[in-house]
Coordinates of N, CA, C and O in Angstrom, one line a residue:
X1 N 92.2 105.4 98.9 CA 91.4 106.3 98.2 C 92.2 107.4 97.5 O 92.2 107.7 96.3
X2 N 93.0 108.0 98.5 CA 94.0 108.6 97.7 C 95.1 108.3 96.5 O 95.4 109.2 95.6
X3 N 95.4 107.1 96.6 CA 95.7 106.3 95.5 C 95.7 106.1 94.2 O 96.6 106.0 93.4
X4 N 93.8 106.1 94.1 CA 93.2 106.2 93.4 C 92.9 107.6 92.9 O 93.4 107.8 91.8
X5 N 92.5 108.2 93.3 CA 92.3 109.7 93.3 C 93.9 110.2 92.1 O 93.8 110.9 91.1
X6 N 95.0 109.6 92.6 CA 95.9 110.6 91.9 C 96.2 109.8 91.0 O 97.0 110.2 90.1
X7 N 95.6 108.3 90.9 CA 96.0 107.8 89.5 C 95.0 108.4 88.4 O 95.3 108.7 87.2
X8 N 93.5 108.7 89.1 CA 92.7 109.4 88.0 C 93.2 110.5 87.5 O 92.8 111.0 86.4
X9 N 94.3 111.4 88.8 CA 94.3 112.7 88.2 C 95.5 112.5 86.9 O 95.4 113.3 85.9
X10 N 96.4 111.6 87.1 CA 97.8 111.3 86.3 C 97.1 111.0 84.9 O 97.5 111.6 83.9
X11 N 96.1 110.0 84.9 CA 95.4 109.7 83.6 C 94.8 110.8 83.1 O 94.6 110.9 81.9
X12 N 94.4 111.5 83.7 CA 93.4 112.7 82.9 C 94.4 113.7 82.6 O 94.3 114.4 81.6
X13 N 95.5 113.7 83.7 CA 96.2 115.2 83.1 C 97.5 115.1 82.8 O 98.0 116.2 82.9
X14 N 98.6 114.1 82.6 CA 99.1 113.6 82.5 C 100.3 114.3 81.2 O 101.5 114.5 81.5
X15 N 100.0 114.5 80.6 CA 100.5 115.4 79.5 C 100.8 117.0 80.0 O 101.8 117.6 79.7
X16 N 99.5 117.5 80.8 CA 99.4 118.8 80.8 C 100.1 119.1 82.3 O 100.2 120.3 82.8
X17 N 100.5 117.7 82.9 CA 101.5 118.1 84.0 C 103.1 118.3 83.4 O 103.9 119.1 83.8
X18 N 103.2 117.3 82.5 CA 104.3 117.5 82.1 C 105.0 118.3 81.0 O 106.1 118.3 80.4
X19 N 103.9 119.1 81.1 CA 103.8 120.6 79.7 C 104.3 121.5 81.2 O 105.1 122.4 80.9
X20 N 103.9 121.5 82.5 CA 104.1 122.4 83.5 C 106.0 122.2 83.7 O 106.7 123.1 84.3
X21 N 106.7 120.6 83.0 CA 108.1 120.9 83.4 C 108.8 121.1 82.5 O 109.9 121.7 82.7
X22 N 108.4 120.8 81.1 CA 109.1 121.5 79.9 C 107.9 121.8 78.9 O 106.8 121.3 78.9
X23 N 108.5 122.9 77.9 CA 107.7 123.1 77.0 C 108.4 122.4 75.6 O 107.7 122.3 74.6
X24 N 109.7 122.1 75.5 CA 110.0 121.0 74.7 C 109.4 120.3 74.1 O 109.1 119.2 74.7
X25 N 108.9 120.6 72.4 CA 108.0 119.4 72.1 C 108.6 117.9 71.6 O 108.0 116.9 71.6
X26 N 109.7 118.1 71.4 CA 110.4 117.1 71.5 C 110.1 115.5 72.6 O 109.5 114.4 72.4
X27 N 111.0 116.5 73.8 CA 110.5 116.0 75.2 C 109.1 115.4 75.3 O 109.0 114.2 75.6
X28 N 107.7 116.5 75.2 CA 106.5 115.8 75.4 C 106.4 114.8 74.4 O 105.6 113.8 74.8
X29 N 107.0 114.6 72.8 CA 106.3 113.6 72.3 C 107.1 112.3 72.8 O 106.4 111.2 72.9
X30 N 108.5 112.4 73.0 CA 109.2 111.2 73.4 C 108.6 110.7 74.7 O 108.9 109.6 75.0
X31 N 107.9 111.6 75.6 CA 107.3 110.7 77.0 C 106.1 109.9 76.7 O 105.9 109.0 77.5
X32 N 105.1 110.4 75.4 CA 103.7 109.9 75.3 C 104.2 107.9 75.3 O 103.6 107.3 76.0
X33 N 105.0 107.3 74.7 CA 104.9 105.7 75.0 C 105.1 105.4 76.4 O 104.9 104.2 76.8
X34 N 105.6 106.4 77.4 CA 105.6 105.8 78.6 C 104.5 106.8 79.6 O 105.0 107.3 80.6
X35 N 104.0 106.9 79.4 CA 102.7 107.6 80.1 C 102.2 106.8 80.7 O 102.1 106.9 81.9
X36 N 101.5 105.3 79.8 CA 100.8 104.9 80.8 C 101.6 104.6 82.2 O 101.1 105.0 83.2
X37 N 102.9 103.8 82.2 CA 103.5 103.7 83.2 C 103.1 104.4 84.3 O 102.5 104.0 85.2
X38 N 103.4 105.8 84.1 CA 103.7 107.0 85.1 C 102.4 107.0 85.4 O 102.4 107.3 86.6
X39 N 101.1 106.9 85.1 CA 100.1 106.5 85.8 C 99.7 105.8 87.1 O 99.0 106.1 88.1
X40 N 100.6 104.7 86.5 CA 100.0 103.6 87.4 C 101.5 103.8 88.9 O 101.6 103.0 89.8
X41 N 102.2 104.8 88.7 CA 103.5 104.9 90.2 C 102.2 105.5 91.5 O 102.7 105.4 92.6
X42 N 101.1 106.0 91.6 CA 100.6 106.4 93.0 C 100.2 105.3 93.2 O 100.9 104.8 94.1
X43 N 99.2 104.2 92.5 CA 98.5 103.2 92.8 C 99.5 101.8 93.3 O 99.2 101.0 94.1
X44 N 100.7 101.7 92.6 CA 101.5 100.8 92.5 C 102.4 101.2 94.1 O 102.6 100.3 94.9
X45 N 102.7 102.4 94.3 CA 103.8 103.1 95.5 C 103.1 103.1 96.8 O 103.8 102.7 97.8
X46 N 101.6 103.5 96.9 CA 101.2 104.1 98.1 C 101.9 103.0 98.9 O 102.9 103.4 99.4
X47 N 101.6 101.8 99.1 CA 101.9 101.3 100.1 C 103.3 101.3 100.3 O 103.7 101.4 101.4
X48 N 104.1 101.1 99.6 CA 105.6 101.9 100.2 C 105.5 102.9 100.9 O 106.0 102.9 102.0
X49 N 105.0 103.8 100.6 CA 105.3 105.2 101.1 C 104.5 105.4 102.4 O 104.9 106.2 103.2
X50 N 102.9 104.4 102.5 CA 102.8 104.7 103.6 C 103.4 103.5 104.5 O 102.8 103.1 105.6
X51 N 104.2 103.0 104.0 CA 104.9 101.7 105.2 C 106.3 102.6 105.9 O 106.7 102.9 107.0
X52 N 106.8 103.0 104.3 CA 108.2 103.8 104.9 C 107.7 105.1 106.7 O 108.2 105.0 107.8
X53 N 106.7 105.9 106.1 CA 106.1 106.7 107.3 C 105.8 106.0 108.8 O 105.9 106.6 109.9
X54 N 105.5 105.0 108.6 CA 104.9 103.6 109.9 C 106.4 103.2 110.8 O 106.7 103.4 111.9
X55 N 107.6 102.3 109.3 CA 108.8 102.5 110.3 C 109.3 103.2 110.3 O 110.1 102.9 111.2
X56 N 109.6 104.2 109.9 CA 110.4 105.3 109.9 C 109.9 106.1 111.6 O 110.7 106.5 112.5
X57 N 108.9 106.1 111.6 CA 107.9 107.0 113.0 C 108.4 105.7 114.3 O 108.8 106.2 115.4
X58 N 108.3 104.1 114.1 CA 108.6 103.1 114.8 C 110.8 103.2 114.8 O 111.6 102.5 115.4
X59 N 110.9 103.7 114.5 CA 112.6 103.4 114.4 C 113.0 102.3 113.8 O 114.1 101.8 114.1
X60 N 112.1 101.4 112.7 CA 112.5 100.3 112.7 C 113.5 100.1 111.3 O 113.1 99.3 110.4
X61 N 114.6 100.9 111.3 CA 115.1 100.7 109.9 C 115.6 99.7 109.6 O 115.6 99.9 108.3
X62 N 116.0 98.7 109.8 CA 116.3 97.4 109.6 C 115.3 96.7 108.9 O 115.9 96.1 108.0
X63 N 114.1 96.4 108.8 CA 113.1 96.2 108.0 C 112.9 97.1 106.6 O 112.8 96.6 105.4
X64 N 113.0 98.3 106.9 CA 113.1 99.1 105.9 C 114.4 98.7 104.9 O 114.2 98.6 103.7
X65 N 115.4 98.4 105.5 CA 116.4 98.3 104.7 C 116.6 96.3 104.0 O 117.2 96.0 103.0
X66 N 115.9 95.5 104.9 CA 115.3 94.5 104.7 C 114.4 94.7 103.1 O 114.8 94.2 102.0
X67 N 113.7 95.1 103.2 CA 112.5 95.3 101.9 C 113.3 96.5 101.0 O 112.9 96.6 99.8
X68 N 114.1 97.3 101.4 CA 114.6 97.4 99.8 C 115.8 97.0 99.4 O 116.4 97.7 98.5
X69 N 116.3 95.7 100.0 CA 117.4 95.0 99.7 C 116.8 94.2 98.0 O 117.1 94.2 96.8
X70 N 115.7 93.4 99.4 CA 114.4 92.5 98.6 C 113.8 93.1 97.0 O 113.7 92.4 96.0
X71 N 113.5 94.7 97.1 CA 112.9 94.8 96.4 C 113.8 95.3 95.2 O 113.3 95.6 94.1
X72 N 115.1 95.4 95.3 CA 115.9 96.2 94.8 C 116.9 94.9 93.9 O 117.8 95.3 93.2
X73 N 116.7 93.7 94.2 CA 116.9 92.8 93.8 C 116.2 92.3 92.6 O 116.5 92.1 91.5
X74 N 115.0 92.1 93.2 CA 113.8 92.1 92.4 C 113.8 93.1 90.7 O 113.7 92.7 89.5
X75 N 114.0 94.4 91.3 CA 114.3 95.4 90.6 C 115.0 95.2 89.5 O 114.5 95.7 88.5
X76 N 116.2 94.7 89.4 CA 117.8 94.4 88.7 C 117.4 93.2 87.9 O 117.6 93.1 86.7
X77 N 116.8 92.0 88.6 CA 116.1 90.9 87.9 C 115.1 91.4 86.5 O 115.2 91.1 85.3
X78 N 114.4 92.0 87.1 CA 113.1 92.4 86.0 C 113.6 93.0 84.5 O 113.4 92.6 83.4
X79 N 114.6 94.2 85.4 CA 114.9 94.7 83.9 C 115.7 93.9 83.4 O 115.6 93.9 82.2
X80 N 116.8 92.9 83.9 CA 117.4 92.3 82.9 C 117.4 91.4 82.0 O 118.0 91.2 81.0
X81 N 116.1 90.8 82.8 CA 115.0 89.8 81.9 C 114.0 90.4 80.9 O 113.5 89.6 80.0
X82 N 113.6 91.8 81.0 CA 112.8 92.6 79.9 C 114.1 93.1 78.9 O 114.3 92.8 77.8
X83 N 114.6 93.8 79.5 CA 115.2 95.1 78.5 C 115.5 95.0 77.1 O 115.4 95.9 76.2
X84 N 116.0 93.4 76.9 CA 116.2 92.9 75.6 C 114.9 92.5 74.7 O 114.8 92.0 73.6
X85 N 114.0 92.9 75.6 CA 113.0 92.7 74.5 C 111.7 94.0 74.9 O 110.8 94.1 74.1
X86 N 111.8 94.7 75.9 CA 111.1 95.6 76.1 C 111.7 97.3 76.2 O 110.9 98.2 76.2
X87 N 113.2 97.5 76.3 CA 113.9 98.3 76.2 C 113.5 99.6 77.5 O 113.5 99.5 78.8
X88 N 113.4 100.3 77.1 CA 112.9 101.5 78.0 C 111.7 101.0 79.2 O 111.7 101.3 80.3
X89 N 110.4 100.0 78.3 CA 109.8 100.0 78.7 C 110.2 99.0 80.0 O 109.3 98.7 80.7
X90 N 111.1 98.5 80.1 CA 111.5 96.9 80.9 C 111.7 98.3 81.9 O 110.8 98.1 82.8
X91 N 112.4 99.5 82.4 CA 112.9 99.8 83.4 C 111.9 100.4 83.7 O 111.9 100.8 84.8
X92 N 110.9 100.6 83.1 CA 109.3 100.9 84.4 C 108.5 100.2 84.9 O 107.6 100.3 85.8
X93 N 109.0 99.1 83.9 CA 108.0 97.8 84.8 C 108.6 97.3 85.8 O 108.0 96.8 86.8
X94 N 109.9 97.5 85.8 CA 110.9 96.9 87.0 C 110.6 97.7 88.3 O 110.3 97.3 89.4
X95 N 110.8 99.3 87.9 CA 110.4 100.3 89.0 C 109.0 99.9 89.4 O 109.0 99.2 90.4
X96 N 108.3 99.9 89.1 CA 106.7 99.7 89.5 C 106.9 98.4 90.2 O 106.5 98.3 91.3
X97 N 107.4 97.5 89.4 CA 106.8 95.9 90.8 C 108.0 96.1 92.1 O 107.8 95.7 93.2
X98 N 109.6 97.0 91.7 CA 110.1 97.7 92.8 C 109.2 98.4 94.2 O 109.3 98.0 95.3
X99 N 108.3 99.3 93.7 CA 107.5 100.1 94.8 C 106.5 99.1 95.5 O 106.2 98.9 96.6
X100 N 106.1 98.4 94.1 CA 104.5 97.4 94.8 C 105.7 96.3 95.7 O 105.4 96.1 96.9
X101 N 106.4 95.9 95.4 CA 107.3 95.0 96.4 C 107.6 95.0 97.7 O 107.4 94.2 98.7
X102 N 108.2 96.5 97.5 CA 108.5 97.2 98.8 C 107.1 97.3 99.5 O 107.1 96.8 100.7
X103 N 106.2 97.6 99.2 CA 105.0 97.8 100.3 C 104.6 96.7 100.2 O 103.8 96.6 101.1
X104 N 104.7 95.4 99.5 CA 104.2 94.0 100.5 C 105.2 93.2 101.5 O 105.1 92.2 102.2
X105 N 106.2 94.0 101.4 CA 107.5 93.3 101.8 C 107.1 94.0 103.2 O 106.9 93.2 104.1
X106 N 106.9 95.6 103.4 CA 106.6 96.3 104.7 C 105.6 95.7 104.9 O 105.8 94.9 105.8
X107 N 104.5 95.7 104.5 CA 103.3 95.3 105.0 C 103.8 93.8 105.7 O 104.0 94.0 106.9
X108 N 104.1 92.8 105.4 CA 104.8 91.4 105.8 C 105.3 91.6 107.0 O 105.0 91.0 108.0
X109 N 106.0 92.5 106.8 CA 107.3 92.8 108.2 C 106.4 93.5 109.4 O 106.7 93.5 110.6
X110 N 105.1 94.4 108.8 CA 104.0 94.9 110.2 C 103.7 94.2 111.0 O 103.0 94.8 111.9
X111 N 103.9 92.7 111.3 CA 103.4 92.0 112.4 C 104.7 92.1 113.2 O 104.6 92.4 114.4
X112 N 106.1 91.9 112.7 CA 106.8 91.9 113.7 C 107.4 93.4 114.0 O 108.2 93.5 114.9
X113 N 107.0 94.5 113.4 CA 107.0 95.5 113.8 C 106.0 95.9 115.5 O 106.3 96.4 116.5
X114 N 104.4 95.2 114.8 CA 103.5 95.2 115.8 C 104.1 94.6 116.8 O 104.1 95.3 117.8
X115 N 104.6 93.6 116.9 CA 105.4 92.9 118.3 C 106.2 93.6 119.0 O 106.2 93.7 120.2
X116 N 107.1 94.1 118.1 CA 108.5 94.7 118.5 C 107.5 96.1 119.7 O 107.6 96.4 120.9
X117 N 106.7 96.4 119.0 CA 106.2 98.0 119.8 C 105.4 97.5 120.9 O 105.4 98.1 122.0
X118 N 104.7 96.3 120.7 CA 104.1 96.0 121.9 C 105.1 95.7 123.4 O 104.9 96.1 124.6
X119 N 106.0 94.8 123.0 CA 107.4 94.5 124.0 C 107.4 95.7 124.7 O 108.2 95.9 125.5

């Protein structure tokens, strides 16, 4: 729900957050093609972020470092197969299936987390 919540807030105010880090109009007009991107990082991330909190609180860094080997791979793949034809826009598509990776990759690895804590 939260997820959601800050992707609506990113879409609605999106511009007027980033008028709060520069006043550069320069700056603001060169970010308007990648806006939608920066949207869609809470909805795309949460589950990284709340997996990293799960092992991180469990000690289980090896998983953690498992899924951002995985997703960081992934990462290097994407843009190198976009860039030549999507440019800028290839390294936010990369970042984004980056974070969504990472939290299916943790989510995956929760069962043998669940074991490991049950032991």
């Amino acid at each position: 729900a939260l997820a959601i919540l800050f992707t609506l807030l990113y879409a609605c105010g999106s511009t007027t957050f980033l008028s709060l880090l520069t006043d550069n109009a320069e700056v603001l007009h060169a970010s308007q093609p990648y806006m939608r991107w920066t949207i869609l990082i809470p909805f795309m991330g949460f589950a990284a972020f709340l997996w990293d909190g799960v092992f991180i609180g469990a000690t289980a860094t090896r998983y953690m470092l498992l899924s951002m080997l995985i997703a960081s791979a992934a990462f290097f793949s994407i843009y190198f197969l976009l860039q030549p034809y999507w440019q800028n826009h290839a390294l936010w598509c990369a970042f984004l299936c980056y974070l969504l990776l990472r939290g299916l990759v943790l989510w995956g690895f929760s069962q043998r987390l669940y074991n490991l804590i049950k032991e």
